[in-house]
Short mmCIF file of C-alpha atoms in Angstrom, two decimals:
data_model
loop_
_atom_site.label_atom_id
_atom_site.label_comp_id
_atom_site.label_asym_id
_atom_site.label_seq_id
_atom_site.Cartn_x
_atom_site.Cartn_y
_atom_site.Cartn_z
CA MET O 1 0.18 -0.28 -0.17
CA CYS O 2 2.50 2.52 -1.13
CA ILE O 3 1.76 6.27 -1.84
CA THR O 4 4.20 6.78 -3.98
CA HIS O 5 2.57 4.29 -6.74
CA ALA O 6 -0.72 4.58 -5.66
CA SER O 7 -0.93 7.63 -6.90
CA PRO O 8 -0.96 7.37 -10.47
CA SER O 9 2.21 9.92 -11.98
CA GLY O 10 1.22 13.46 -13.30
CA THR O 11 -2.06 13.64 -10.11
CA VAL O 12 0.07 15.01 -8.03
CA GLY O 13 3.20 15.86 -10.24
CA CYS O 14 2.86 20.34 -9.66
CA LEU O 15 3.29 19.34 -5.56
CA ASN O 16 6.48 17.91 -6.44
CA ALA O 17 9.40 19.07 -4.22
CA ARG O 18 11.55 20.97 -6.77
CA ARG O 19 8.52 23.65 -6.31
CA PHE O 20 8.51 24.19 -2.53
CA PRO O 21 10.99 26.87 -1.86
CA LEU O 22 13.13 24.56 0.64
CA PRO O 23 15.66 26.50 2.33
CA ASN O 24 17.94 22.87 2.70
CA ASN O 25 19.09 24.48 -1.34
CA SER O 26 20.80 27.16 0.70
CA ILE O 27 23.25 26.82 4.04
CA VAL O 28 22.41 29.89 5.54
CA ALA O 29 18.53 29.55 5.01
CA SER O 30 19.20 25.59 6.41
CA ASP O 31 21.01 27.76 9.31
CA GLU O 32 18.27 30.01 9.99
CA LEU O 33 15.02 26.91 10.06
CA ARG O 34 17.14 24.94 12.60
CA ARG O 35 17.89 28.16 14.94
CA ARG O 36 13.68 28.31 14.50
CA SER O 37 12.39 25.22 14.60
CA PRO O 38 13.86 21.32 15.79
CA LYS O 39 11.89 19.99 12.67
CA LYS O 40 12.64 20.50 9.75
CA LEU O 41 12.03 19.89 6.00
CA ILE O 42 12.55 16.35 4.99
CA GLN O 43 12.66 15.20 1.05
CA GLU O 44 9.86 13.10 -1.04
CA VAL O 45 12.68 9.33 -1.35
CA PRO O 46 10.41 7.10 -4.05
CA THR O 47 11.15 3.87 -1.98
CA ARG O 48 9.72 4.91 0.78
CA TRP O 49 6.44 4.46 1.70
CA ASN O 50 4.37 7.67 2.42
CA SER O 51 7.39 10.07 1.23
CA LYS O 52 5.48 12.42 -0.22
CA TYR O 53 2.74 13.14 2.38
CA TYR O 54 5.69 13.11 5.12
CA MET O 55 6.95 15.40 2.39
CA LEU O 56 3.97 17.60 2.35
CA LYS O 57 3.37 17.92 5.85
CA ARG O 58 5.92 19.21 7.10
CA PHE O 59 6.54 21.53 4.72
CA LEU O 60 2.83 22.89 5.97
CA GLU O 61 3.82 22.65 9.54
CA LEU O 62 6.82 24.97 8.95
CA ARG O 63 5.10 26.82 5.77
CA SER O 64 4.59 30.26 8.51
CA ILE O 65 8.52 29.64 9.31
CA ILE O 66 10.05 29.44 5.76
CA ASN O 67 8.18 32.32 4.49
CA GLU O 68 10.13 34.26 6.88
CA ILE O 69 13.17 33.14 6.03
CA ILE O 70 12.51 33.77 2.20
CA SER O 71 11.68 36.75 2.83
CA ASN O 72 14.84 37.81 3.84
CA HIS O 73 16.62 36.10 1.22
CA ILE O 74 16.32 38.17 -1.97
CA SER O 75 18.05 35.10 -4.56
CA ALA O 76 15.19 32.47 -2.67
CA PRO O 77 12.71 31.78 -4.93
CA ALA O 78 9.26 32.56 -4.97
CA MET O 79 6.79 30.92 -2.09
CA VAL O 80 3.90 28.63 -3.07
CA THR O 81 0.65 31.50 -3.31
CA ALA O 82 -2.85 30.98 -1.81
CA PHE O 83 -3.78 28.31 -3.86
CA GLU O 84 -1.45 26.11 -4.49
CA THR O 85 -1.16 25.99 -0.19
CA GLN O 86 -5.10 25.28 -0.68
CA GLU O 87 -3.88 22.26 -3.37
CA ILE O 88 -1.48 20.78 -1.05
CA GLU O 89 -3.61 20.31 2.39
CA GLU O 90 -6.18 18.78 0.18
CA VAL O 91 -4.22 16.13 -1.03
CA THR O 92 -2.63 15.52 2.59
CA ARG O 93 -5.93 14.81 3.58
CA LEU O 94 -6.64 12.77 0.93
CA LEU O 95 -2.70 10.81 1.34
CA GLN O 96 -3.61 10.33 5.45
CA PRO O 97 -6.14 7.69 5.59
CA LEU O 98 -3.14 5.99 3.01
CA GLU O 99 -0.24 6.39 5.45
CA VAL O 100 -2.10 5.19 8.43
CA ALA O 101 -3.57 1.95 7.32
CA THR O 102 0.20 1.49 6.32
CA LYS O 103 1.34 2.04 9.90
CA GLU O 104 -1.16 -0.06 11.70
CA LEU O 105 -0.63 -3.07 8.65
CA CYS O 106 3.19 -3.02 8.89
CA GLY O 107 3.13 -3.73 12.42
CA GLU O 108 4.08 -6.98 14.63
CA ASN O 109 3.33 -6.43 18.30
CA TYR O 110 -0.75 -7.01 17.72
CA VAL O 111 -2.78 -8.95 15.19
CA THR O 112 -3.11 -7.97 12.34
CA ALA O 113 -4.14 -10.35 9.18
CA SER O 114 -7.71 -9.85 10.26
CA LYS O 115 -7.11 -6.76 9.73
CA ILE O 116 -7.34 -6.43 6.20
CA ILE O 117 -10.03 -7.02 5.53
CA PRO O 118 -12.11 -4.26 7.69
CA MET O 119 -9.76 -1.89 6.92
CA ILE O 120 -9.35 -1.34 2.93
CA HIS O 121 -13.68 -1.52 3.49
CA CYS O 122 -13.09 1.50 5.89
CA LEU O 123 -10.25 3.43 3.35
CA SER O 124 -12.53 3.01 0.49
CA LYS O 125 -15.10 5.03 2.37
CA LYS O 126 -12.93 7.08 3.94
CA ILE O 127 -12.41 8.58 1.11
CA SER O 128 -14.69 7.69 -1.11
CA GLU O 129 -17.17 9.97 1.45
CA MET O 130 -14.45 13.14 1.59
CA SER O 131 -15.30 16.26 -0.63
CA SER O 132 -12.89 17.64 -2.44
CA SER O 133 -13.46 21.69 -4.74
CA LEU O 134 -10.15 21.42 -6.51
CA GLN O 135 -9.63 19.56 -9.67
CA ILE O 136 -6.78 17.91 -8.50
CA ALA O 137 -7.59 16.51 -5.06
CA LYS O 138 -10.56 14.99 -6.95
CA ASP O 139 -8.72 13.50 -9.52
CA LEU O 140 -6.61 12.36 -6.87
CA GLN O 141 -9.13 11.04 -5.08
CA ARG O 142 -11.20 9.85 -8.19
CA SER O 143 -6.74 8.10 -8.87
CA LEU O 144 -6.60 6.71 -5.52
CA THR O 145 -10.71 4.79 -5.48
CA LEU O 146 -9.23 3.00 -8.57
CA GLU O 147 -5.93 2.08 -7.64
CA ILE O 148 -7.63 0.64 -3.87
CA ASN O 149 -10.22 -1.56 -5.56
CA GLN O 150 -7.53 -3.05 -8.42
CA ARG O 151 -5.64 -3.59 -6.05
CA PHE O 152 -7.85 -4.73 -3.14
CA GLY O 153 -11.10 -5.86 -5.27
CA ASN O 154 -10.31 -9.64 -4.23
CA VAL O 155 -8.82 -9.69 -1.09
CA GLU O 156 -12.09 -11.26 0.70
CA GLU O 157 -11.61 -14.35 -2.35
CA ILE O 158 -7.85 -15.21 -0.63
CA ARG O 159 -9.26 -18.08 2.75
CA LEU O 160 -6.75 -16.56 4.46
CA MET O 161 -7.52 -13.48 5.37
CA ALA O 162 -11.08 -13.94 5.44
CA VAL O 163 -11.64 -16.22 7.96
CA SER O 164 -9.12 -14.51 9.51
CA THR O 165 -11.24 -11.78 9.86
CA ILE O 166 -14.12 -14.10 10.77
CA LEU O 167 -12.29 -15.68 13.45
CA ASP O 168 -11.75 -11.54 14.38
CA PRO O 169 -14.23 -11.45 17.96
CA ARG O 170 -14.38 -7.31 16.47
CA PHE O 171 -14.66 -7.99 13.26
CA LYS O 172 -16.24 -11.35 11.95
CA LYS O 173 -18.57 -10.82 9.02
CA ILE O 174 -19.31 -7.31 9.15
CA HIS O 175 -17.07 -6.06 6.83
CA PHE O 176 -17.68 -8.54 4.04
CA GLN O 177 -19.04 -7.48 0.45
CA ASN O 178 -18.89 -10.34 -1.33
CA LEU O 179 -20.87 -12.73 0.20
CA THR O 180 -19.79 -15.17 -1.86
CA ALA O 181 -16.56 -15.36 -0.31
CA CYS O 182 -18.46 -14.99 2.81
CA SER O 183 -20.03 -17.77 2.89
CA THR O 184 -17.37 -19.87 1.29
CA ALA O 185 -15.02 -18.77 4.46
CA VAL O 186 -17.40 -20.02 6.57
CA GLU O 187 -17.39 -22.99 4.73
CA HIS O 188 -14.07 -24.11 4.93
CA LEU O 189 -14.27 -23.28 8.49
CA GLU O 190 -17.11 -25.47 9.68
CA THR O 191 -15.02 -28.51 7.56
CA ILE O 192 -12.47 -27.38 9.25
CA VAL O 193 -13.50 -27.75 12.75
CA LYS O 194 -15.35 -30.87 11.24
CA SER O 195 -11.78 -32.60 10.61
CA LEU O 196 -10.69 -31.75 14.32
CA THR O 197 -14.28 -32.89 15.96
CA SER O 198 -14.71 -36.45 14.12
CA PRO O 199 -11.48 -38.04 15.59
CA LEU O 200 -12.78 -37.02 19.62
CA ALA O 201 -16.51 -38.45 17.68
CA ALA O 202 -15.14 -41.85 16.55
CA GLU O 203 -13.27 -41.98 20.24
CA GLN O 204 -16.85 -42.58 22.12
CA ILE O 205 -17.52 -44.93 19.63
CA ALA O 206 -18.41 -47.74 21.39
CA PRO O 207 -15.34 -50.95 19.83
CA VAL O 208 -16.85 -53.76 18.05
CA GLY O 209 -18.13 -56.22 19.64
CA SER O 210 -19.02 -54.18 23.05
CA HIS O 211 -22.95 -53.25 21.75
CA HIS O 212 -25.05 -54.03 24.53
CA ILE O 213 -27.38 -57.01 24.19
CA PRO O 214 -30.40 -56.69 26.26
CA ASP O 215 -30.79 -59.22 28.75
CA GLU O 216 -34.58 -61.41 28.93
CA GLU O 217 -35.38 -60.01 31.87
CA GLU O 218 -33.87 -56.71 31.19
CA GLU O 219 -37.16 -54.68 32.09
CA PHE O 220 -38.73 -53.06 28.75
CA ASN O 221 -38.67 -49.61 28.31
CA LEU O 222 -41.02 -48.07 25.65
CA TRP O 223 -38.87 -44.86 25.80
CA SER O 224 -35.41 -46.69 24.58
CA GLN O 225 -35.85 -45.29 20.76
CA HIS O 226 -36.76 -41.82 21.97
CA HIS O 227 -33.16 -42.30 23.98
CA VAL O 228 -31.23 -43.46 21.01
CA MET O 229 -32.74 -40.64 19.16
CA VAL O 230 -31.81 -37.70 21.30
CA GLU O 231 -27.66 -39.00 21.20
CA LYS O 232 -28.34 -38.90 18.18
CA MET O 233 -29.03 -35.56 17.34
CA ASN O 234 -26.73 -34.55 20.56
CA ASN O 235 -23.78 -36.43 18.63
CA SER O 236 -24.69 -34.75 15.13
CA ASN O 237 -24.12 -31.43 17.69
CA ASN O 238 -21.22 -31.82 17.86
CA ASP O 239 -20.41 -31.52 14.25
CA GLY O 240 -18.78 -27.86 14.12
CA THR O 241 -21.20 -26.85 12.81
CA SER O 242 -23.28 -25.31 15.66
CA GLU O 243 -20.41 -24.25 17.02
CA ILE O 244 -19.64 -21.71 14.27
CA ALA O 245 -23.25 -20.51 14.56
CA HIS O 246 -22.92 -19.62 18.16
CA TYR O 247 -20.06 -18.30 17.72
CA LEU O 248 -21.09 -15.70 14.94
CA LYS O 249 -24.50 -15.18 17.36
CA CYS O 250 -22.48 -13.69 20.31
CA PRO O 251 -22.13 -9.90 19.92
CA LEU O 252 -19.42 -8.57 18.54
CA LYS O 253 -16.13 -7.20 21.10
CA LYS O 254 -15.13 -4.03 21.27
CA PHE O 255 -11.90 -3.36 18.95
CA GLU O 256 -9.44 -2.00 21.48
CA GLN O 257 -9.39 -5.56 22.83
CA ASN O 258 -6.99 -8.18 22.21
CA PRO O 259 -8.34 -10.78 19.70
CA LEU O 260 -6.31 -13.38 21.44
CA GLN O 261 -7.18 -12.89 24.22
CA LEU O 262 -10.54 -12.73 23.83
CA TRP O 263 -10.03 -16.02 22.33
CA ASP O 264 -8.68 -17.12 25.80
CA ASP O 265 -11.96 -16.02 27.30
CA ILE O 266 -14.52 -17.83 25.46
CA LYS O 267 -12.32 -21.13 25.16
CA GLY O 268 -15.17 -22.82 27.06
CA ILE O 269 -18.03 -22.38 24.86
CA CYS O 270 -15.85 -22.82 21.36
CA PRO O 271 -13.02 -25.01 22.07
CA THR O 272 -12.09 -25.90 18.76
CA LEU O 273 -12.70 -22.60 17.46
CA ALA O 274 -10.23 -21.90 20.17
CA LYS O 275 -7.79 -23.94 19.03
CA ILE O 276 -8.19 -23.00 15.29
CA ALA O 277 -8.12 -18.67 16.20
CA PRO O 278 -4.57 -18.31 16.94
CA LYS O 279 -3.33 -20.14 13.56
CA TYR O 280 -5.19 -17.32 12.12
CA LEU O 281 -4.47 -14.72 13.80
CA SER O 282 -0.83 -14.94 13.82
CA ILE O 283 -0.36 -14.28 10.03
CA PRO O 284 1.69 -10.75 9.62
CA ALA O 285 -0.66 -9.03 6.95
CA THR O 286 2.56 -7.78 5.83
CA SER O 287 5.96 -8.91 5.22
CA VAL O 288 7.71 -5.96 6.77
CA PRO O 289 8.64 -7.37 10.74
CA SER O 290 10.07 -10.20 8.62
CA GLU O 291 12.65 -7.32 6.48
CA ARG O 292 12.55 -5.72 10.49
CA LEU O 293 14.30 -8.87 11.21
CA PHE O 294 15.97 -9.26 8.03
CA SER O 295 17.38 -5.60 9.49
CA LYS O 296 17.92 -6.66 13.09
CA ALA O 297 20.15 -9.73 11.80
CA GLY O 298 22.92 -7.30 9.82
CA GLN O 299 22.81 -5.29 12.44
CA VAL O 300 24.15 -8.62 15.14
CA LEU O 301 25.48 -10.26 11.98
CA THR O 302 28.82 -7.69 12.31
CA GLN O 303 32.19 -8.39 10.16
CA GLN O 304 33.72 -8.14 13.92
CA ARG O 305 31.68 -11.21 14.79
CA SER O 306 30.77 -12.85 11.45
CA ARG O 307 32.65 -16.42 13.71
CA LEU O 308 28.48 -16.39 15.18
CA LYS O 309 26.64 -19.49 13.24
CA GLY O 310 23.15 -19.81 12.39
CA LYS O 311 22.02 -21.66 15.76
CA ARG O 312 23.05 -19.10 17.79
CA LEU O 313 22.15 -16.15 15.54
CA SER O 314 18.87 -16.94 15.80
CA LYS O 315 18.63 -17.06 19.48
CA LEU O 316 20.46 -14.04 19.35
CA LEU O 317 17.52 -13.17 17.58
CA PHE O 318 14.79 -14.53 19.15
CA LEU O 319 16.32 -12.21 22.26
CA ASN O 320 16.27 -9.36 20.58
CA SER O 321 12.44 -9.79 19.13
CA CYS O 322 11.02 -10.67 22.92
CA ASP O 323 9.33 -7.82 24.81
CA GLU O 324 10.61 -6.61 27.69
CA LEU O 325 8.19 -7.91 30.10
CA PHE O 326 9.56 -11.60 29.52
CA PHE O 327 12.56 -10.09 30.91
#
């Protein structure tokens, strides 16, 4: 979900860094900006996510100081006009939801896989509901909506993402727009539950040759057939379908709660689903956590420690990834 690539070329071309009167081009102006503000201007980096958004946002934060600095330098370029400033403000407002979504999906200390489908739904709705008065903002809004639909329009059909969303007690099925994909994910979940519960049901079945042989002197019971039918009905309700139906009927939990802890609380009601949920909820939404781990490995395995073996390196990286609360 890279903003640099989500914005088609030319849509925000008039807001490139070269049009901004950046004091970074002048040592004197840069020193003056450093004296007046602890913050400095940010340049766009095409390979960095949201870099255009950070550049525009920082410029808006420092525009009053930049205007004063530029007015004191004769050779400085002209300051952006009020109309161009309004363009920057509207573009920044449109890019903000993408920046928030990118940062949240790149986390590694909380559940992210189940957030993909709800987040895309909320992201599309947020961008489409924004009002834009300038043409450049309207073009960007239209382009962002088109890009989101093209890139993530079929995300509900990805089984891992769909099942993980359903198994999150905070979301379940409310954000699904494709009812077919939702029902397919539920059916797949029912198949998993049945496969896990069938060995348990088989253990409850009496072995061959151990069936009860009625005694001739045993008292006649008219309701014996009823008891057999009730037992069969109870066994058929243990196929996992009733467990999933009961889970889906339960009210949604608060968004701030941890879904893994929620499953620990409701495992007595849905024991089979409680075994399945952590496997799907622990899936990372992006490859960012693995990229961070690769960067940490480069910091640990340096030229001075080049003789570290892989087993010891794995242990060091594992300890480095653990939260401080566990020490």
